[in-house]
CSV table of C-alpha atoms in Angstrom, one decimal:
chain,number,residue,atom,x,y,z
A,15,UNK,CA,-22.0,-3.8,12.0
A,16,UNK,CA,-21.8,-6.2,14.8
A,17,UNK,CA,-20.0,-9.5,14.8
A,18,UNK,CA,-23.3,-11.3,14.9
A,19,UNK,CA,-24.1,-10.0,11.4
A,20,UNK,CA,-21.2,-12.0,10.0
A,21,UNK,CA,-22.3,-15.2,11.8
A,22,UNK,CA,-23.4,-18.3,9.9
A,23,UNK,CA,-26.8,-18.1,11.8
A,24,UNK,CA,-29.7,-17.4,9.4
A,25,UNK,CA,-31.3,-14.0,9.7
A,26,UNK,CA,-34.6,-15.4,10.8
A,27,UNK,CA,-33.0,-17.3,13.7
A,28,UNK,CA,-30.8,-14.5,15.0
A,29,UNK,CA,-33.5,-12.8,17.2
A,30,UNK,CA,-33.9,-16.1,19.1
A,31,UNK,CA,-30.2,-16.6,19.9
A,32,UNK,CA,-29.6,-16.4,23.6
A,33,UNK,CA,-33.2,-16.6,24.6
A,34,UNK,CA,-34.6,-19.5,26.6
A,35,UNK,CA,-35.9,-22.5,24.6
A,36,UNK,CA,-39.4,-23.7,24.8
A,37,UNK,CA,-41.0,-27.1,25.4
A,38,UNK,CA,-41.2,-28.5,21.9
A,39,UNK,CA,-37.6,-27.9,21.0
A,40,UNK,CA,-36.4,-29.4,24.2
A,41,UNK,CA,-38.7,-32.4,23.9
A,42,UNK,CA,-37.3,-33.1,20.4
A,43,UNK,CA,-33.8,-32.8,21.7
A,44,UNK,CA,-34.6,-35.1,24.6
A,45,UNK,CA,-36.1,-37.6,22.2
A,46,UNK,CA,-32.9,-37.5,20.1
A,47,UNK,CA,-30.8,-38.1,23.2
A,48,UNK,CA,-33.0,-41.0,24.2
A,49,UNK,CA,-32.6,-42.6,20.8
A,50,UNK,CA,-28.9,-41.9,21.0
A,51,UNK,CA,-28.6,-43.6,24.4
A,52,UNK,CA,-30.6,-46.6,23.2
A,53,UNK,CA,-28.3,-46.9,20.2
A,54,UNK,CA,-25.3,-46.8,22.4
A,55,UNK,CA,-26.8,-49.5,24.6
A,56,UNK,CA,-27.4,-51.7,21.6
A,57,UNK,CA,-23.8,-51.1,20.4
A,58,UNK,CA,-22.5,-52.0,23.9
A,59,UNK,CA,-24.7,-55.1,24.1
A,60,UNK,CA,-23.5,-56.2,20.7
A,61,UNK,CA,-19.9,-55.4,21.6
A,62,UNK,CA,-20.1,-57.4,24.8
A,63,UNK,CA,-21.7,-60.3,23.0
A,64,UNK,CA,-19.1,-60.1,20.3
A,65,UNK,CA,-16.3,-60.4,22.8
A,66,UNK,CA,-18.1,-63.4,24.4
A,67,UNK,CA,-18.5,-65.0,21.0
A,68,UNK,CA,-14.8,-64.6,20.3
A,69,UNK,CA,-14.0,-66.1,23.7
A,70,UNK,CA,-16.3,-69.0,23.5
A,71,UNK,CA,-17.6,-69.4,20.0
A,72,UNK,CA,-19.0,-72.9,20.4
A,73,UNK,CA,-21.0,-72.3,23.6
A,74,UNK,CA,-22.0,-68.8,22.5
A,75,UNK,CA,-25.5,-67.5,22.9
A,76,UNK,CA,-26.8,-64.0,23.2
A,77,UNK,CA,-27.0,-62.9,26.9
A,78,UNK,CA,-30.4,-62.6,28.4
A,79,UNK,CA,-31.8,-59.1,28.6
A,80,UNK,CA,-33.1,-58.4,32.1
A,81,UNK,CA,-35.6,-55.6,32.0
A,82,UNK,CA,-34.5,-54.2,35.3
A,83,UNK,CA,-30.9,-54.5,34.4
A,84,UNK,CA,-31.5,-52.9,31.0
A,85,UNK,CA,-33.4,-50.0,32.6
A,86,UNK,CA,-30.7,-49.4,35.2
A,87,UNK,CA,-28.0,-49.6,32.5
A,88,UNK,CA,-29.9,-47.2,30.3
A,89,UNK,CA,-30.4,-44.8,33.1
A,90,UNK,CA,-26.7,-45.1,34.1
A,91,UNK,CA,-25.6,-44.6,30.6
A,92,UNK,CA,-28.0,-41.6,30.2
A,93,UNK,CA,-26.6,-40.0,33.3
A,94,UNK,CA,-23.0,-40.4,32.2
A,95,UNK,CA,-23.8,-39.2,28.7
A,96,UNK,CA,-25.8,-36.1,29.8
A,97,UNK,CA,-23.2,-35.3,32.6
A,98,UNK,CA,-20.2,-35.3,30.3
A,99,UNK,CA,-22.0,-33.6,27.4
A,100,UNK,CA,-23.3,-30.7,29.5
A,101,UNK,CA,-20.0,-30.4,31.4
A,102,UNK,CA,-17.7,-30.5,28.4
A,103,UNK,CA,-19.6,-28.7,25.6
A,104,UNK,CA,-22.8,-27.6,27.3
A,105,UNK,CA,-24.9,-29.6,24.8
A,106,UNK,CA,-25.8,-33.2,24.1
A,107,UNK,CA,-26.2,-34.5,20.6
A,108,UNK,CA,-29.9,-33.7,20.7
A,109,UNK,CA,-29.1,-30.2,21.9
A,110,UNK,CA,-26.6,-29.9,19.0
A,111,UNK,CA,-29.1,-31.0,16.5
A,112,UNK,CA,-31.8,-28.6,17.8
A,113,UNK,CA,-29.4,-25.7,18.4
A,114,UNK,CA,-29.7,-25.6,22.2
A,115,UNK,CA,-27.2,-25.0,25.0
A,116,UNK,CA,-27.4,-25.7,28.7
A,117,UNK,CA,-25.8,-23.0,30.8
A,118,UNK,CA,-25.8,-21.7,34.4
A,119,UNK,CA,-28.0,-18.7,35.1
A,120,UNK,CA,-24.9,-16.6,34.8
A,121,UNK,CA,-24.4,-17.9,31.3
A,122,UNK,CA,-21.3,-19.9,32.2
A,123,UNK,CA,-20.8,-23.5,31.4
A,124,UNK,CA,-22.1,-26.0,34.0
A,125,UNK,CA,-19.8,-27.3,36.7
A,126,UNK,CA,-19.4,-31.0,36.9
A,127,UNK,CA,-21.5,-31.5,40.0
A,128,UNK,CA,-24.3,-29.3,38.6
A,129,UNK,CA,-24.2,-31.3,35.3
A,130,UNK,CA,-24.3,-34.5,37.2
A,131,UNK,CA,-27.3,-33.4,39.4
A,132,UNK,CA,-29.1,-32.1,36.4
A,133,UNK,CA,-28.5,-35.4,34.5
A,134,UNK,CA,-29.8,-37.5,37.4
A,135,UNK,CA,-32.9,-35.3,37.7
A,136,UNK,CA,-33.4,-35.6,34.0
A,137,UNK,CA,-33.1,-39.3,34.0
A,138,UNK,CA,-35.3,-40.1,37.0
A,139,UNK,CA,-37.8,-37.3,36.6
A,140,UNK,CA,-38.1,-36.5,32.9
A,141,UNK,CA,-41.6,-35.2,33.4
A,142,UNK,CA,-40.0,-32.1,35.1
A,143,UNK,CA,-39.3,-30.9,31.6
A,144,UNK,CA,-42.9,-30.1,31.1
A,145,UNK,CA,-42.7,-27.3,33.7
A,146,UNK,CA,-40.9,-25.2,31.2
A,147,UNK,CA,-44.2,-24.9,29.3
A,148,UNK,CA,-45.9,-23.0,32.1
A,149,UNK,CA,-42.9,-21.4,33.6
A,150,UNK,CA,-42.7,-17.7,32.6
A,151,UNK,CA,-38.9,-18.0,32.2
A,152,UNK,CA,-39.3,-21.4,30.4
A,153,UNK,CA,-37.5,-23.2,33.2
A,154,UNK,CA,-38.0,-26.9,33.8
A,155,UNK,CA,-37.9,-28.5,37.3
A,156,UNK,CA,-34.3,-29.4,36.6
A,157,UNK,CA,-33.5,-25.8,35.7
A,158,UNK,CA,-35.1,-24.5,38.9
A,159,UNK,CA,-33.4,-27.0,41.1
A,160,UNK,CA,-29.9,-26.8,39.6
A,161,UNK,CA,-30.1,-23.1,38.6
A,162,UNK,CA,-29.6,-23.6,34.9
A,163,UNK,CA,-31.2,-22.4,31.7
A,164,UNK,CA,-31.5,-23.9,28.2
A,165,UNK,CA,-30.9,-21.4,25.4
A,166,UNK,CA,-31.2,-21.3,21.7
A,167,UNK,CA,-27.7,-21.2,20.4
A,168,UNK,CA,-27.0,-22.2,16.9
A,169,UNK,CA,-23.3,-21.4,17.0
A,170,UNK,CA,-21.1,-24.4,16.3
A,171,UNK,CA,-18.5,-23.2,18.9
A,172,UNK,CA,-20.2,-21.5,21.7
A,173,UNK,CA,-18.2,-19.0,23.8
A,174,UNK,CA,-18.7,-19.4,27.5
A,175,UNK,CA,-17.7,-16.9,30.1
A,176,UNK,CA,-14.8,-18.0,32.3
A,177,UNK,CA,-15.6,-20.5,35.0
A,178,UNK,CA,-15.3,-19.3,38.5
A,179,UNK,CA,-16.5,-16.4,40.5
A,180,UNK,CA,-16.0,-14.0,37.6
A,181,UNK,CA,-18.6,-16.0,35.7
A,182,UNK,CA,-21.3,-15.2,38.1
A,183,UNK,CA,-22.0,-11.9,36.4
A,184,UNK,CA,-24.4,-11.4,33.5
A,185,UNK,CA,-23.5,-13.3,30.3
A,186,UNK,CA,-22.0,-11.7,27.3
A,187,UNK,CA,-24.5,-10.1,25.0
A,188,UNK,CA,-25.7,-12.5,22.4
B,12,UNK,CA,8.6,40.4,-48.6
B,13,UNK,CA,8.2,39.0,-45.1
B,14,UNK,CA,11.9,38.4,-44.7
B,15,UNK,CA,13.0,42.0,-44.9
B,16,UNK,CA,11.4,43.4,-41.7
B,17,UNK,CA,12.7,40.4,-39.8
B,18,UNK,CA,16.3,41.2,-41.1
B,19,UNK,CA,15.9,44.8,-40.0
B,20,UNK,CA,14.8,43.8,-36.6
B,21,UNK,CA,17.8,41.5,-36.4
B,22,UNK,CA,20.2,44.3,-37.5
B,23,UNK,CA,18.7,46.6,-34.9
B,24,UNK,CA,18.9,44.2,-32.0
B,25,UNK,CA,22.6,44.8,-31.0
B,26,UNK,CA,22.1,48.6,-30.9
B,27,UNK,CA,18.9,48.2,-28.8
B,28,UNK,CA,20.7,45.8,-26.5
B,29,UNK,CA,23.6,48.2,-26.3
B,30,UNK,CA,21.4,51.1,-25.3
B,31,UNK,CA,19.6,48.9,-22.8
B,32,UNK,CA,22.8,47.8,-21.2
B,33,UNK,CA,23.8,51.5,-20.9
B,34,UNK,CA,20.5,52.4,-19.3
B,35,UNK,CA,20.7,49.5,-16.9
B,36,UNK,CA,24.2,50.4,-15.9
B,37,UNK,CA,23.3,54.0,-15.4
B,38,UNK,CA,20.3,53.1,-13.4
B,39,UNK,CA,22.1,50.6,-11.3
B,40,UNK,CA,24.9,53.1,-10.7
B,41,UNK,CA,22.3,55.8,-9.8
B,42,UNK,CA,20.4,53.5,-7.4
B,43,UNK,CA,23.6,52.5,-5.7
B,44,UNK,CA,24.7,56.1,-5.3
B,45,UNK,CA,21.2,57.1,-4.0
B,46,UNK,CA,21.3,54.2,-1.5
B,47,UNK,CA,24.7,55.3,-0.3
B,48,UNK,CA,23.6,58.9,0.0
B,49,UNK,CA,20.5,57.8,1.8
B,50,UNK,CA,22.6,55.8,4.3
B,51,UNK,CA,24.8,58.8,4.9
B,52,UNK,CA,21.8,61.1,5.2
B,53,UNK,CA,20.2,58.6,7.5
B,54,UNK,CA,23.3,58.4,9.8
B,55,UNK,CA,23.5,62.2,9.9
B,56,UNK,CA,19.8,62.9,9.9
B,57,UNK,CA,18.7,60.3,12.5
B,58,UNK,CA,19.9,62.3,15.5
B,59,UNK,CA,18.3,65.4,14.1
B,60,UNK,CA,15.1,63.7,13.4
B,61,UNK,CA,15.1,62.2,16.9
B,62,UNK,CA,15.7,65.6,18.3
B,63,UNK,CA,12.8,67.0,16.3
B,64,UNK,CA,10.4,64.2,17.4
B,65,UNK,CA,11.5,64.1,21.0
B,66,UNK,CA,12.6,67.7,21.9
B,67,UNK,CA,14.0,67.6,25.5
B,68,UNK,CA,12.4,70.8,26.7
B,69,UNK,CA,8.8,69.8,25.7
B,70,UNK,CA,6.8,67.5,27.9
B,71,UNK,CA,6.2,64.0,26.5
B,72,UNK,CA,2.5,64.5,25.8
B,73,UNK,CA,3.3,67.5,23.6
B,74,UNK,CA,6.2,65.9,21.7
B,75,UNK,CA,5.6,65.4,17.9
B,76,UNK,CA,6.7,61.7,18.4
B,77,UNK,CA,3.8,61.2,20.8
B,78,UNK,CA,1.4,62.7,18.2
B,79,UNK,CA,2.8,60.5,15.5
B,80,UNK,CA,2.4,57.4,17.8
B,81,UNK,CA,-1.2,58.3,18.4
B,82,UNK,CA,-1.8,58.8,14.7
B,83,UNK,CA,-0.1,55.5,14.0
B,84,UNK,CA,-2.3,53.7,16.6
B,85,UNK,CA,-5.5,55.2,15.2
B,86,UNK,CA,-4.4,54.4,11.7
B,87,UNK,CA,-3.9,50.8,12.7
B,88,UNK,CA,-7.3,50.6,14.2
B,89,UNK,CA,-8.8,52.2,11.1
B,90,UNK,CA,-6.9,49.7,8.9
B,91,UNK,CA,-8.1,46.7,10.9
B,92,UNK,CA,-11.7,48.0,10.6
B,93,UNK,CA,-11.3,48.6,6.9
B,94,UNK,CA,-9.9,45.1,6.5
B,95,UNK,CA,-12.9,43.6,8.3
B,96,UNK,CA,-15.3,45.5,6.2
B,97,UNK,CA,-13.5,44.6,3.1
B,98,UNK,CA,-13.4,40.9,4.1
B,99,UNK,CA,-17.2,40.9,4.7
B,100,UNK,CA,-17.8,42.4,1.3
B,101,UNK,CA,-15.4,40.0,-0.4
B,102,UNK,CA,-17.1,37.1,1.4
B,103,UNK,CA,-20.3,38.1,-0.4
B,104,UNK,CA,-18.9,39.2,-3.7
B,105,UNK,CA,-16.2,36.6,-4.4
B,106,UNK,CA,-18.2,33.4,-4.3
B,107,UNK,CA,-20.8,34.9,-6.6
B,108,UNK,CA,-18.2,36.2,-8.9
B,109,UNK,CA,-16.3,32.9,-9.0
B,110,UNK,CA,-19.5,31.0,-9.6
B,111,UNK,CA,-20.4,33.3,-12.5
B,112,UNK,CA,-16.9,32.8,-13.9
B,113,UNK,CA,-16.9,29.1,-13.5
B,114,UNK,CA,-20.3,28.9,-15.1
B,115,UNK,CA,-18.9,30.5,-18.2
B,116,UNK,CA,-15.9,28.2,-18.2
B,117,UNK,CA,-15.6,24.6,-19.3
B,118,UNK,CA,-13.5,23.6,-16.2
B,119,UNK,CA,-13.4,19.9,-17.2
B,120,UNK,CA,-12.2,20.8,-20.6
B,121,UNK,CA,-9.6,23.1,-19.2
B,122,UNK,CA,-8.3,20.4,-16.9
B,123,UNK,CA,-8.2,18.0,-19.8
B,124,UNK,CA,-6.4,20.5,-21.9
B,125,UNK,CA,-3.9,21.9,-19.5
B,126,UNK,CA,-3.4,19.2,-16.8
B,127,UNK,CA,-1.7,15.9,-17.5
B,128,UNK,CA,-3.8,13.7,-15.3
B,129,UNK,CA,-1.7,10.6,-15.8
B,130,UNK,CA,1.3,12.5,-14.5
B,131,UNK,CA,-0.7,13.7,-11.5
B,132,UNK,CA,-2.0,10.2,-10.7
B,133,UNK,CA,1.5,8.7,-11.0
B,134,UNK,CA,2.7,11.1,-8.3
B,135,UNK,CA,-0.2,10.2,-5.9
B,136,UNK,CA,0.9,8.0,-3.0
B,137,UNK,CA,-1.8,5.3,-3.4
B,138,UNK,CA,-0.6,3.4,-0.4
B,139,UNK,CA,-1.0,6.4,1.8
B,140,UNK,CA,-4.6,6.8,0.5
B,141,UNK,CA,-5.3,3.1,1.1
B,142,UNK,CA,-3.8,3.2,4.5
B,143,UNK,CA,-6.3,5.9,5.5
B,144,UNK,CA,-9.3,3.7,4.4
B,145,UNK,CA,-10.7,1.4,7.1
B,146,UNK,CA,-10.7,-1.6,4.8
B,147,UNK,CA,-11.8,-4.1,7.4
B,148,UNK,CA,-15.0,-2.1,8.1
B,149,UNK,CA,-15.5,-1.5,4.4
B,150,UNK,CA,-15.3,-5.2,3.6
B,151,UNK,CA,-17.6,-6.1,6.5
B,152,UNK,CA,-20.2,-3.6,5.2
B,153,UNK,CA,-19.9,-5.1,1.8
B,154,UNK,CA,-20.3,-8.6,3.1
B,155,UNK,CA,-23.2,-7.5,5.2
B,156,UNK,CA,-24.9,-6.0,2.2
B,157,UNK,CA,-24.3,-9.2,0.2
B,158,UNK,CA,-25.2,-11.4,3.2
B,159,UNK,CA,-22.2,-13.6,2.3
B,160,UNK,CA,-22.9,-16.2,5.0
B,161,UNK,CA,-26.3,-16.7,3.5
B,162,UNK,CA,-24.8,-17.1,0.0
B,163,UNK,CA,-22.2,-19.6,1.4
B,164,UNK,CA,-24.9,-21.5,3.2
B,165,UNK,CA,-27.0,-21.7,0.1
B,166,UNK,CA,-24.2,-22.7,-2.1
B,167,UNK,CA,-22.4,-25.3,0.1
B,168,UNK,CA,-24.8,-26.6,2.7
B,169,UNK,CA,-26.1,-30.1,2.3
B,170,UNK,CA,-29.7,-31.1,2.2
B,171,UNK,CA,-29.4,-32.5,5.7
B,172,UNK,CA,-28.3,-29.2,7.2
B,173,UNK,CA,-31.2,-27.5,5.5
B,174,UNK,CA,-33.5,-30.0,7.0
B,175,UNK,CA,-32.0,-29.4,10.4
B,176,UNK,CA,-32.4,-25.7,9.9
B,177,UNK,CA,-36.1,-26.1,9.0
B,178,UNK,CA,-36.6,-28.4,11.9
B,179,UNK,CA,-35.1,-25.9,14.3
B,180,UNK,CA,-37.2,-23.0,13.0
B,181,UNK,CA,-40.4,-25.1,13.1
B,182,UNK,CA,-39.7,-26.2,16.6
B,183,UNK,CA,-39.1,-22.5,17.6
B,184,UNK,CA,-42.4,-21.6,16.1
B,185,UNK,CA,-43.9,-24.5,18.0
B,186,UNK,CA,-42.4,-23.2,21.2
B,187,UNK,CA,-43.9,-19.8,20.6
B,188,UNK,CA,-47.3,-21.3,19.8
B,189,UNK,CA,-47.3,-23.4,23.0
B,190,UNK,CA,-46.2,-20.3,24.9
B,191,UNK,CA,-49.1,-18.2,23.4
B,192,UNK,CA,-51.6,-21.0,24.1
B,193,UNK,CA,-50.5,-21.3,27.7
B,194,UNK,CA,-50.7,-17.5,28.0
B,195,UNK,CA,-54.2,-17.4,26.7
B,196,UNK,CA,-55.3,-20.1,29.1
B,197,UNK,CA,-53.7,-18.2,32.0
B,198,UNK,CA,-55.1,-14.8,31.0
B,199,UNK,CA,-58.6,-16.4,30.7
B,200,UNK,CA,-58.4,-17.9,34.2
B,201,UNK,CA,-57.2,-14.5,35.5
B,202,UNK,CA,-60.2,-12.8,33.9
B,203,UNK,CA,-62.5,-15.5,35.4
B,204,UNK,CA,-61.0,-14.8,38.8
B,205,UNK,CA,-60.0,-18.4,39.4
B,206,UNK,CA,-56.3,-17.7,39.3
B,207,UNK,CA,-54.2,-14.7,39.8
B,208,UNK,CA,-50.6,-15.1,38.8
B,209,UNK,CA,-48.3,-14.2,41.6
B,210,UNK,CA,-46.0,-12.1,39.5
B,211,UNK,CA,-48.5,-10.9,36.9
B,212,UNK,CA,-46.4,-12.3,34.1
B,213,UNK,CA,-48.0,-12.5,30.7
B,214,UNK,CA,-46.9,-16.0,29.8
B,215,UNK,CA,-44.0,-18.2,28.8
B,216,UNK,CA,-42.2,-16.0,26.3
B,217,UNK,CA,-38.6,-16.6,25.5
B,218,UNK,CA,-36.4,-14.7,28.0
B,219,UNK,CA,-32.8,-13.9,28.0
B,220,UNK,CA,-30.7,-14.6,31.0
B,221,UNK,CA,-30.4,-11.9,33.7
């Protein structure tokens, strides 16, 4: 009996664990991330206005929403959110919901620079995700450029190989 | 009527015991004397016997001792051969014989009658037996048979996690469906001769990392 037999992953999902994820799952995860970032933006906007209200309650009015500023803020927040999510845990909230994990091609966790570049590419060129539908290895443009892969991984606490040169070998069997 | 023979036996017992003691004493004395005589005869007769077996004027090959050694060696070989033949015969006969005997015996009943199983079990070192069992592997096999994680999931998971699980499985199915559709389109274009995939790959199936 292997350790995987005792995992909390349902039997029907076990064969998919560790394989690269397809377009639909990744689109849903990206949509969840987009909603998350928008919700964060709204919270930040309300927080900033709340502080302004407490500072000047009489002359308070909601700050104007510049479209360009909002888009830039959304992209900046998206990049920060994606970078730290992929660097720290290998998954964003959308990835967590959909049971995905972003790793290097060696199976190791992303380095900070790789996570940042991938986040920037995902923010400014989201259409690149569609390439994973036609890619034999299910790799998006971001995956090809940065050298990453998106795997099905339903485990709550994924085990990464050690960072560094030793992590360049093949990943542990999943 | 039944008491009288018993009293006669009782009255005869001291005389019989007396005679028995005398016989034992005489026998013991005789055996001791015979042993002593044997030792004396041995000490006297050993040089004579040695001289008879190994006469100094006769060559070693014609000495009686050499003949006896040859006979002893051949006898040993014959004995080993006999033991081998007897062993092969016993290997055939004994199992059949024992089987026939056991078939005619109620072994379980005999054990129940003559063996105190409770006493036997109390003397068994249960801890030593348990220590020889790989309990971890055993428990894992039992859990695997029961699919305990599935039971825990079914009994404790909330409706939300079940929905997420369903969403994940449906999305995986959607991924596979998209992959199959793309593969069909690609293979059709290959057949038409309009496109030849550079690597001949069949389509976007899920792949593991290298």
